[in-house]
Coordinates of C-alpha atoms and ligand atoms in Angstrom, one line a residue:
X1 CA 12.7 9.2 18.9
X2 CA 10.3 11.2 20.4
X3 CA 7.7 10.5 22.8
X4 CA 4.6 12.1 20.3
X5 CA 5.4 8.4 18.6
X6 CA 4.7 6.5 21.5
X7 CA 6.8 5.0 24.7
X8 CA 7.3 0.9 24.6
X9 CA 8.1 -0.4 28.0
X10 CA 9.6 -3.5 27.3
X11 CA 10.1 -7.0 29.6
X12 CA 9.1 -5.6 32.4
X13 CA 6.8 -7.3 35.2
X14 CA 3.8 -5.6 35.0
X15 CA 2.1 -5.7 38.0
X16 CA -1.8 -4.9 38.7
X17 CA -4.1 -5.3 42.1
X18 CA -4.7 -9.2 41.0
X19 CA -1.9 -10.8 38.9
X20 CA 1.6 -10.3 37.9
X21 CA 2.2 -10.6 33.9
X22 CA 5.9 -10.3 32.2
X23 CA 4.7 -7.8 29.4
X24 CA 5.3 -5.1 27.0
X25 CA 3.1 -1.6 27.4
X26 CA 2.8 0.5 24.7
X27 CA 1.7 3.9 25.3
X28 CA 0.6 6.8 23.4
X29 CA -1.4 10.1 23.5
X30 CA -1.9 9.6 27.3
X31 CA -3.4 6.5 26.9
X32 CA -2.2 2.7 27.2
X33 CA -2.6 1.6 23.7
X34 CA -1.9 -2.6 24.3
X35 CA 0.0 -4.7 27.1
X36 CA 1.3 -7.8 25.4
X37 CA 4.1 -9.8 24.8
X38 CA 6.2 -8.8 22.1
X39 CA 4.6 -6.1 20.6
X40 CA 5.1 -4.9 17.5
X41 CA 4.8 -1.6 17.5
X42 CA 6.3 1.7 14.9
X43 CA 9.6 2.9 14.3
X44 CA 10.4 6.3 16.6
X45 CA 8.7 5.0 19.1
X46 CA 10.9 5.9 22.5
X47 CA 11.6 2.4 24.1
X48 CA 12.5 1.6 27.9
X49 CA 14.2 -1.1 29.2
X50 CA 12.3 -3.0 32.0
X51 CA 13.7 -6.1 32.8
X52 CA 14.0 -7.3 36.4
X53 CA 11.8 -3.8 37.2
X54 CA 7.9 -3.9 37.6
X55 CA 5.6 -2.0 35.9
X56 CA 2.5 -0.5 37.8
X57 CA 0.0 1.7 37.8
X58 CA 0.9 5.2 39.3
X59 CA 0.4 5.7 43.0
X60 CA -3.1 7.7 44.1
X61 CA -3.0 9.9 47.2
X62 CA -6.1 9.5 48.5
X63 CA -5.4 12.7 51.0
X64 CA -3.6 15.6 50.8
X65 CA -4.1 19.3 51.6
X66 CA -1.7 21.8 49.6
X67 CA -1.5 25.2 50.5
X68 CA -4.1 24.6 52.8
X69 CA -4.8 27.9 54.9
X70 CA -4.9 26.4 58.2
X71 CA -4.6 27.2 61.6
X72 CA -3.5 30.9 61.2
X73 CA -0.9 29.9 58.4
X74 CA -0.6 28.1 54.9
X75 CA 0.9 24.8 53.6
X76 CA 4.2 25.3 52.0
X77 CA 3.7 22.3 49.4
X78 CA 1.6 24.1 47.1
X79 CA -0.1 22.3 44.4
X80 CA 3.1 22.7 42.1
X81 CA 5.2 21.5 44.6
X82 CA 3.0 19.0 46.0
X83 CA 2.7 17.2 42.4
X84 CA 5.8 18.0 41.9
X85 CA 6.8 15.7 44.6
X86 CA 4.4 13.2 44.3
X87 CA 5.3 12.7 40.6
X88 CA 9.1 12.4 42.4
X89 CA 7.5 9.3 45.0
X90 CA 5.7 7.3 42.3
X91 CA 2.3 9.0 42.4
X92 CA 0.3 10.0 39.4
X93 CA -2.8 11.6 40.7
X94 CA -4.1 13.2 44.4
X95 CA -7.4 14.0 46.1
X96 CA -7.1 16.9 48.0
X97 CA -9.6 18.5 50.6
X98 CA -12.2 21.7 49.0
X99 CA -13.0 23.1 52.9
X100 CA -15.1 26.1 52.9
X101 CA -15.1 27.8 56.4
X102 CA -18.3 27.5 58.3
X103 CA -21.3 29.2 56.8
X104 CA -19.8 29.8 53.5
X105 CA -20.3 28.4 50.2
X106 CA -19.1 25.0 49.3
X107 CA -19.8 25.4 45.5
X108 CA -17.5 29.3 45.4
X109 CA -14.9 27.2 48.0
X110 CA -14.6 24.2 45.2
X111 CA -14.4 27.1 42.4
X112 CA -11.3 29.0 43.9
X113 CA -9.8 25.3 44.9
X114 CA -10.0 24.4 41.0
X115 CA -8.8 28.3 40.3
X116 CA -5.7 27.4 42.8
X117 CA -4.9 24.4 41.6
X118 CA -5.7 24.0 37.6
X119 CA -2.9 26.1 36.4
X120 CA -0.2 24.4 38.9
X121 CA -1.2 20.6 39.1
X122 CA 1.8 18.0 37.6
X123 CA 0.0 15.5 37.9
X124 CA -4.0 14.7 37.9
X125 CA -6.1 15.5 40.5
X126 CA -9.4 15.6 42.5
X127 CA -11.2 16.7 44.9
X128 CA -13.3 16.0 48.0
X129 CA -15.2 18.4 49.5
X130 CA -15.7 19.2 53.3
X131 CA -18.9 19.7 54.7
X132 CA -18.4 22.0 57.7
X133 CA -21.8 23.5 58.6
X134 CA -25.4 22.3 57.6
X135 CA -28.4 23.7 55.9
X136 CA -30.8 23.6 52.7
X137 CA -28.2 25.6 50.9
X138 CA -25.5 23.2 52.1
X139 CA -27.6 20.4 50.6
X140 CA -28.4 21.9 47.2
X141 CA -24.6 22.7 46.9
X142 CA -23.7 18.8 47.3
X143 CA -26.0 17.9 44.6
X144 CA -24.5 20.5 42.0
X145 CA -21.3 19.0 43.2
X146 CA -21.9 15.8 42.7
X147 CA -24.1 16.2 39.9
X148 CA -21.8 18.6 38.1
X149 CA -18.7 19.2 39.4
X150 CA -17.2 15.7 39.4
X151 CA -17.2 15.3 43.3
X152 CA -18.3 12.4 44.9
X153 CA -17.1 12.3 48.0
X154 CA -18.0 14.7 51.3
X155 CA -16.3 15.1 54.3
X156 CA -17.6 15.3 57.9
X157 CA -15.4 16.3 60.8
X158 CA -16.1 15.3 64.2
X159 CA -12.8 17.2 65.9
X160 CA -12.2 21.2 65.4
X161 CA -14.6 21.9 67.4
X162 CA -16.4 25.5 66.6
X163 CA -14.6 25.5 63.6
X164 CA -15.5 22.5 61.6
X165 CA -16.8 20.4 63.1
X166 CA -20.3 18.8 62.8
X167 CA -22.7 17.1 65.6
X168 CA -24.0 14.1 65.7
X169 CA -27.3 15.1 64.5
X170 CA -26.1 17.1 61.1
X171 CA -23.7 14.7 60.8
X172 CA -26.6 11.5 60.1
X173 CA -28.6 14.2 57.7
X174 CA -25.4 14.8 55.8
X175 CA -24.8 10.9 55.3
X176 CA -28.3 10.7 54.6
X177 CA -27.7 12.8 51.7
X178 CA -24.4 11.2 50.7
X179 CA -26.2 8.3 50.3
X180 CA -29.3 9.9 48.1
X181 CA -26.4 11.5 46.3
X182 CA -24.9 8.4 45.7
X183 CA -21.3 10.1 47.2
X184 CA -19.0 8.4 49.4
X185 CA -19.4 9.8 53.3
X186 CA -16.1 10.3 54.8
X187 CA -15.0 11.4 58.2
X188 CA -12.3 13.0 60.3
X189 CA -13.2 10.8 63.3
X190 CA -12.1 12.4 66.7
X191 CA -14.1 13.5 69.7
X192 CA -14.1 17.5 69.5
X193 CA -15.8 18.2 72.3
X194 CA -12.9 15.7 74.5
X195 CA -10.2 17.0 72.8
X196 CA -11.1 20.9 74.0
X197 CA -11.5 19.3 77.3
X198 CA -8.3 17.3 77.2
X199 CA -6.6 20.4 75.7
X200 CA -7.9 22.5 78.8
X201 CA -6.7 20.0 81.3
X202 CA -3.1 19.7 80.1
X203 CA -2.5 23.2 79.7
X204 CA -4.0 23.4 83.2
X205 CA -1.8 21.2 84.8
X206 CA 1.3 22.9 82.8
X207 CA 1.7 21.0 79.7
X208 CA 2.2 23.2 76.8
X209 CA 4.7 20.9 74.6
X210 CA 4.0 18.3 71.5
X211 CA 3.4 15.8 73.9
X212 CA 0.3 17.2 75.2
X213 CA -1.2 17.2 71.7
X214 CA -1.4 13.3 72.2
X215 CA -1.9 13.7 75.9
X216 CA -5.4 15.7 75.1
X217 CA -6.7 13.4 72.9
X218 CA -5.7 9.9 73.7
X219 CA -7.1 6.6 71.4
X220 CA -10.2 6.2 72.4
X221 CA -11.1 10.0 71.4
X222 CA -10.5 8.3 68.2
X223 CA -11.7 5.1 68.9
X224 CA -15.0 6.3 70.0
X225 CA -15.6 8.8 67.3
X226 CA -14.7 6.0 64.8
X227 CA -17.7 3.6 66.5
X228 CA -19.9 6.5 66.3
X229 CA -19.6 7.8 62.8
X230 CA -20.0 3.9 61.4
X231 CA -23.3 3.4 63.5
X232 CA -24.6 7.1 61.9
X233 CA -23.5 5.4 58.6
X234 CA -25.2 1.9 59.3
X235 CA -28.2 4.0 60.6
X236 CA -28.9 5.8 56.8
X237 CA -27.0 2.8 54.9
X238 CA -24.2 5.2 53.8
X239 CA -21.0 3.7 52.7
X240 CA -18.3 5.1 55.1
X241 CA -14.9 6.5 55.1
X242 CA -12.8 6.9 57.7
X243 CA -9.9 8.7 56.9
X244 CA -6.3 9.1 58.6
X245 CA -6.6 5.9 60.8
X246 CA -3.8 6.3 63.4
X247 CA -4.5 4.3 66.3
X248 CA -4.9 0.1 67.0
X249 CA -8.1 1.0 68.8
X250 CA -10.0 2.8 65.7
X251 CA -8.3 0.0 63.2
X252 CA -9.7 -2.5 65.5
X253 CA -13.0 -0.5 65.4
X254 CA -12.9 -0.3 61.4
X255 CA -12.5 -3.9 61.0
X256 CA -14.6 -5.2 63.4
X257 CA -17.2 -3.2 61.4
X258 CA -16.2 -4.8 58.5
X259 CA -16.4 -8.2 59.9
X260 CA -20.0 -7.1 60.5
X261 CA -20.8 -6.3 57.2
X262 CA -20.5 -2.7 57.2
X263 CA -19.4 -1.1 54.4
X264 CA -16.9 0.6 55.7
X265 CA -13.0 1.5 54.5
X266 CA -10.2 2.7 56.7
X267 CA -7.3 4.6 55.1
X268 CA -4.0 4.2 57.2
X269 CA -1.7 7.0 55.9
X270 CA 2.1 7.2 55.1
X271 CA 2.6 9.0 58.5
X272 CA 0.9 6.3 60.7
X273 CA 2.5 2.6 58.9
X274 CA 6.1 4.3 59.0
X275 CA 6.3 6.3 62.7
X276 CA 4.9 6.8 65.9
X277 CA 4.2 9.2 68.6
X278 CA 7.4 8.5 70.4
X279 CA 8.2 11.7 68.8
X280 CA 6.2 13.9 70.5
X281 CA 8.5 13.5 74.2
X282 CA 11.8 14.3 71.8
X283 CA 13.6 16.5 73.8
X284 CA 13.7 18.7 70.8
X285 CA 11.3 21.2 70.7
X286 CA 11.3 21.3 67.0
X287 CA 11.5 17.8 66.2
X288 CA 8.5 16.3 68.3
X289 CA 6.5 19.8 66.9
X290 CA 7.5 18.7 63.5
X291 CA 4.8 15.4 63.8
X292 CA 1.9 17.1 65.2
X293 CA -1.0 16.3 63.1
X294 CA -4.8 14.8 64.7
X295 CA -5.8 12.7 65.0
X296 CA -2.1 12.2 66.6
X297 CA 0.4 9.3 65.6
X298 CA 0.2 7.1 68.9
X299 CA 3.2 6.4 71.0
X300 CA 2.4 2.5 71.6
X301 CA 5.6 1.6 68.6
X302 CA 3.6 -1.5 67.9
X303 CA 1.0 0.8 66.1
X304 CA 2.8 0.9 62.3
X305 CA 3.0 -2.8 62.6
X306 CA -0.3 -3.3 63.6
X307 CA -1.9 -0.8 61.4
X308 CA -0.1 -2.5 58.4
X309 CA -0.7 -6.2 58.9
X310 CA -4.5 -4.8 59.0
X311 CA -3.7 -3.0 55.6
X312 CA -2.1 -6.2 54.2
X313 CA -5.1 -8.4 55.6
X314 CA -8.0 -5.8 54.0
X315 CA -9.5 -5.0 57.0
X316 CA -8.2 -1.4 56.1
X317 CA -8.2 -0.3 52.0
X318 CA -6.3 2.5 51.0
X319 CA -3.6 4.8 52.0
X320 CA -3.2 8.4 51.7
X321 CA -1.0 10.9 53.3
X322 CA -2.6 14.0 55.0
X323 CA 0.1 15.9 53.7
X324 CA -0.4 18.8 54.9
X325 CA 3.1 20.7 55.6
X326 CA 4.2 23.2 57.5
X327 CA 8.0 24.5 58.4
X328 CA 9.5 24.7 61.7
X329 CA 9.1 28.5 61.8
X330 CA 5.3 27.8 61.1
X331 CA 4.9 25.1 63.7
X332 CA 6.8 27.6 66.0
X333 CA 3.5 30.0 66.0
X334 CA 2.7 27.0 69.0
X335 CA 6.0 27.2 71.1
X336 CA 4.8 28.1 73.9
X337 CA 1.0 26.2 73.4
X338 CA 0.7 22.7 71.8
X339 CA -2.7 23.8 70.8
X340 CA -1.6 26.5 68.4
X341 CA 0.7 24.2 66.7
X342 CA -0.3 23.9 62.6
X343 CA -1.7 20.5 62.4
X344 CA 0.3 18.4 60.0
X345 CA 2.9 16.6 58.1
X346 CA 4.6 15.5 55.2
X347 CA 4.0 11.9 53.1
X348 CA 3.1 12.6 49.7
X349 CA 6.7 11.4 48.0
X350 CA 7.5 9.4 50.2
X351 CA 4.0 7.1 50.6
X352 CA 5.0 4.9 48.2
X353 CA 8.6 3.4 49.8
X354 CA 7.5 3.5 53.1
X355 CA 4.5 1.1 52.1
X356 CA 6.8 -0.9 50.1
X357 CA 9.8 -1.3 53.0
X358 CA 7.2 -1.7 55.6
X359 CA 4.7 -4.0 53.8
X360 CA 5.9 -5.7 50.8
X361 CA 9.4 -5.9 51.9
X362 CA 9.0 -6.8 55.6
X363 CA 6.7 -9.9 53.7
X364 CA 3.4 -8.8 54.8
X365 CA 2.1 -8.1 51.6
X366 CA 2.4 -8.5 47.8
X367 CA 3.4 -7.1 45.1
X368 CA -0.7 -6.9 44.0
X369 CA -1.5 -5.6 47.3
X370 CA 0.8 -3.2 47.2
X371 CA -0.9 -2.1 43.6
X372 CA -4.3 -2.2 45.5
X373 CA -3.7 0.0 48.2
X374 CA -1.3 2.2 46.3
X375 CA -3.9 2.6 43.9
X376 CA -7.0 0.5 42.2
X377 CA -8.6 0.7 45.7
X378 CA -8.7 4.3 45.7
X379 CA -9.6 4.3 42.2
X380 CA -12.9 1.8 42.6
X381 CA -13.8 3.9 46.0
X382 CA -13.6 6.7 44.0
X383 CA -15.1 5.4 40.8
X384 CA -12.4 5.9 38.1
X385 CA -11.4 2.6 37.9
X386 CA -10.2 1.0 35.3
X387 CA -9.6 4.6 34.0
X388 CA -6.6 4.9 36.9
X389 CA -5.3 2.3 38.9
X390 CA -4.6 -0.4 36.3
X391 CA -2.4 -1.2 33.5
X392 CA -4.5 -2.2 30.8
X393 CA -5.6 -1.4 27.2
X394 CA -7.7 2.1 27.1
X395 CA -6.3 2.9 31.0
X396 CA -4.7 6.5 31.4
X397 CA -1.1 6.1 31.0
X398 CA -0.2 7.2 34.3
X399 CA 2.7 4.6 34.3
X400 CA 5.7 3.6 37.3
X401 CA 8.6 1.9 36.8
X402 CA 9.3 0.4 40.0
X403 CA 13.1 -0.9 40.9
X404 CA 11.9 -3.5 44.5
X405 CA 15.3 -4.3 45.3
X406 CA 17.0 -0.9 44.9
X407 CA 17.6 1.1 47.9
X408 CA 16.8 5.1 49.0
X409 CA 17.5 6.9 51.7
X410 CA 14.9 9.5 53.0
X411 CA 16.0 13.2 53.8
X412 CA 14.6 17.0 53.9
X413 CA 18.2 17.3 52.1
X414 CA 17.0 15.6 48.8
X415 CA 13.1 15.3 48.9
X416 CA 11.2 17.6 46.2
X417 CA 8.8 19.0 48.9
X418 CA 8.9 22.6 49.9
X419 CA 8.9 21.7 53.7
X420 CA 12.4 22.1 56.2
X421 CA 12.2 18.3 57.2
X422 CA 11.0 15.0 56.7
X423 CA 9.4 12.9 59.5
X424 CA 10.5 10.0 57.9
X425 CA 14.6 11.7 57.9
X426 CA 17.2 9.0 57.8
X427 CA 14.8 5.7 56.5
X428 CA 15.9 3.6 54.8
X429 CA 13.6 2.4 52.1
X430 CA 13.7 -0.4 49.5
X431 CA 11.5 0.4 46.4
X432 CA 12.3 2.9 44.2
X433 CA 10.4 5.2 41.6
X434 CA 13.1 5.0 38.7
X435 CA 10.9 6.5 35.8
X436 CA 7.2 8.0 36.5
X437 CA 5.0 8.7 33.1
X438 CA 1.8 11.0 33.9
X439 CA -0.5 11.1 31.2
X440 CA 2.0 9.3 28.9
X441 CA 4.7 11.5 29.3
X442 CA 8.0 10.4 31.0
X443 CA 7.9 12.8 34.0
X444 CA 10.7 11.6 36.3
X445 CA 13.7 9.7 35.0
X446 CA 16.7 8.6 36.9
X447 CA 16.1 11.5 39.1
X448 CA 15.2 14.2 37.0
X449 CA 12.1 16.1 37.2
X450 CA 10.7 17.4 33.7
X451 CA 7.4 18.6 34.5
X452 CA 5.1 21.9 33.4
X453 CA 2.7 22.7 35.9
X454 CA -1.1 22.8 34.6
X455 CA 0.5 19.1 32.7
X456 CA -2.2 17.5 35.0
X457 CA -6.0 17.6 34.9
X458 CA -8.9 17.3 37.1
X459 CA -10.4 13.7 37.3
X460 CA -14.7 14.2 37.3
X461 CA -15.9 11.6 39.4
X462 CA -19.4 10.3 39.0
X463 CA -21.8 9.2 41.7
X464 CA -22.6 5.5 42.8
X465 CA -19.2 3.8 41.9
X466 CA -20.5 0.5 42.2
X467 CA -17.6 -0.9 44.1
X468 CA -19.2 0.9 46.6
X469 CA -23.3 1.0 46.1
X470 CA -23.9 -2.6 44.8
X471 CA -24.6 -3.7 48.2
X472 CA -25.7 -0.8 50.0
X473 CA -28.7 -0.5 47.2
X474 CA -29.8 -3.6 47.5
X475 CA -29.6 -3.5 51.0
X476 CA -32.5 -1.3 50.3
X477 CA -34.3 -2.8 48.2
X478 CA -34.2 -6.4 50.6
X479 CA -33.4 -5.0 54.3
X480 CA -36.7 -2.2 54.6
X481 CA -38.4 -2.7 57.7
X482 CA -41.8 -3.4 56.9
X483 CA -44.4 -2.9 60.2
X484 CA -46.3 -6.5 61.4
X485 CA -49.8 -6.5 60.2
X486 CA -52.3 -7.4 63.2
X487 CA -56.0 -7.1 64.0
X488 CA -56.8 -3.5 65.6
X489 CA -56.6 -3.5 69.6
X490 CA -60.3 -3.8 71.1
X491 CA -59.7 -4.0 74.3
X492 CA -60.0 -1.2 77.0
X493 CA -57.8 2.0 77.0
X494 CA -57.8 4.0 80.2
X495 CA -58.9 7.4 80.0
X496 CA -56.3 10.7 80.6
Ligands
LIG501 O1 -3.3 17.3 61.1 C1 -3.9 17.3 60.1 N1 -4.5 16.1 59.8 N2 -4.0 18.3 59.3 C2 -4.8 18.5 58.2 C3 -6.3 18.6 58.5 C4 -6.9 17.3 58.7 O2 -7.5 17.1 59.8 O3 -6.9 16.4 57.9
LIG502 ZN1 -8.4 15.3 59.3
LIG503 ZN1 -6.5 15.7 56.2

């Protein structure tokens, strides 16, 4: 039996965004070849057991950032790692960040992003790219990108202030040309220009530990930026993406925007649904440095809960991670100044358990929701739906067998990833990964890794998914605002 003949995954539940089916899915040449009951199928074919397990379509990282050179350092997870360890979680494909410092080239930034990655990747891949400065050239660049690079989907940051970050003005002419583009616009939403004041003040009044990373830049930095970025958006009728929502105040924000009619999706990431910012007042230096990241995890511990039961309810769509890792002795380069700590941490394995424990376990979500957040959302934002994100006939076979009742427990001991700890160390997670396929090869399997880096690929995306455009263009063609047609003024007019 080898896998060149096919894999049949027999009896299992197999589970999609909106029904659950007890089927066979046979697989072959990376492809889903039928999902049916009793299938016949040829002899050699390898054949796994899946009764009482579900059968769903890999998880997709929405956000991640490996070996990202950041903050005077680099992220350990690399992109072999990274996929590594994703492939380890349950996740068959990531989109991580291009971000070209300011004033260079977004098209030679994407180039040495694919020359990084391409030869390492496990799994499939994408990528966004960040827009961190603004000009004709800037512009020109997007639409090779989206045109022929497979990108569409730019970032904006409103936080890093004289490094990244955009204002207000640059930031409606680059959603004006997301939306010409037909890309997605997304945003890093945080006020920069507070945050360098609230940095100031807290050093000021001698505050130089974790806790003053949160201190500087309390929820409504977030809140606020949120609000502004979706009335920019709403101004050009740009779809809008807010990503890493940490706080109650910007979920709030997101879904009362929804409730509007905006279209508008908030990603929640692995980080935010499974801890809080109590962490930052640890007594341990190195354990409350170990969960900076902006915009901050909050300290209010109703936040997870909250931010879940909106992820459950759809007024927020998708989860990534931010994974974006760095080890103690990195985060140490800000010992003695919270503001020179690396920005980030770890999620990318363990996304998919805490989202299970936390939502479908805990009873605030199905087993289809789970699928939709995990992954079809991310797929239809992204617009490679039904090619990821579902298990069906012609899908990729990027394939999980998923055990819900079996138990894991998370540590820095046994995770795949590169980093020295785990924010999520000691949690205790039902929902486990016992077999991932990427690309219809068996990848992980009771614990084993068997992967070849350069296995995965990198997923072109085309423009104007229509998950996402279907509204907003006929919001153009219906919502215009045409001026009132009058007779001409005749009166007097004074003279100036
Ligand atoms: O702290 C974070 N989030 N680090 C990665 C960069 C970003 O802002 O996403
Ligand atoms: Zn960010
Ligand atoms: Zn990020």
């Amino acid at each position: 039996m080898t896998e060149s003949c096919g894999i049949l995954i027999k009896g299992g539940k197999v589970v999609n965004e909106d029904c659950s089916v007890i089927s066979d899915v046979y697989i072959k040449n990376g492809k889903i070849i039928s999902v049916g009951q009793n299938l016949q199928i040829p002899v050699g074919v390898r054949v796994i057991d899946a009764t009482n397990k579900l059968v769903i379509p890999g998880g997709i990282d929405t956000h991640t950032h490996m070996e990202l050179a950041f903050m005077g350092t680099k992220a350990v997870d690399d992109f072999h790692v990274g996929t590594k360890a994703a492939l380890a979680g349950g996740t068959t494909m990531i989109l991580d960040f291009v971000i070209p410092q300011k004033g260079r080239s977004l098209l030679d930034a994407y180039n040495s992003w694919r020359e990084m990655a391409d030869p390492k990747v496990c799994c499939d891949y994408s990528l966004h790219v960040a827009v961190t400065w603004w000009g004709d050239k800037v512009k020109t660049e997007m639409e090779t990108l989206a045109k022929e690079k497979g990108v569409n989907s730019f970032k904006m940051f409103m936080a890093y202030k004289d490094v990244f970050m955009l204002k207000d003005s640059e930031l409606y002419a680059a959603f004006a040309w997301c939306k010409e583009l037909g890309a997605v616009a997304q945003v890093h939403a945080e006020n920069g220009d507070l945050i360098a004041e609230g940095a100031r003040k807290m050093l000021s009044l001698g505050i130089t530990g974790p806790e003053g990373h949160e201190l500087c830049r309390p929820e409504e930095v977030e809140a606020e930026a949120t609000q502004r970025a979706i009335t920019i958006a709403h101004a050009v009728n740009c779809p809008l993406y807010v990503v890493h929502v940490m706080s109650k105040s910007a979920a709030k924000v997101v879904s009362n925007a929804r409730r509007n009619g905006r279209v508008v999706f908030g990603e929640p990431i692995a980080a935010g649904l499974g801890t809080d910012g109590t962490n930052y007042w640890h007594k341990e230096w190195a354990h409350a440095a170990g969960f900076v990241m902006g915009p901050p995890l909050r300290p209010d511990p109703s936040t997870p809960g909250f931010l879940m039961d909106l992820l459950a309810n759809d007024d927020l769509s998708v989860t990534g991670t931010d994974n974006c890792t760095f080890s103690v002795c990195q985060k140490a380069l800000g010992k003695d100044d919270f503001t020179k700590i690396p920005n980030g941490v770890n999620g990318v394995e363990d996304r998919m358990s805490i989202i299970w424990e936390k939502g479908v376990h805990s009873g605030k979500m199905d087993e289809n929701r789970f699928v939709a957040v995990t992954s079809s959302n991310a797929a239809k934002i992204f617009n490679f739906y039904p090619q990821k994100g579902r298990i069906a006939q012609n899908s990729d076979a990027d394939v999980v067998i998923w055990d819900p009742k079996m138990k894991r427990s998370i540590s820095a001991k046994t995770h795949h990833q590169a980093v020295d700890y785990n924010i999520f160390e000691g949690m205790e997670c039902h929902g486990v990964p016992l077999i991932t396929i990427s690309r219809g090869k068996v990848v992980y399997d009771d614990g084993q890794l068997q992967v070849s880096p350069g296995h995965g690929t990198f997923i072109h995306r085309q423009p104007f998914s229509e998950f996402v455009y279907k509204r907003i263009k006929q919001r153009d063609q219906v919502r215009t605002p045409t001026a009132v047609i009058r007779k001409p003024y005749e009166g007097k007019v004074i003279s100036v």
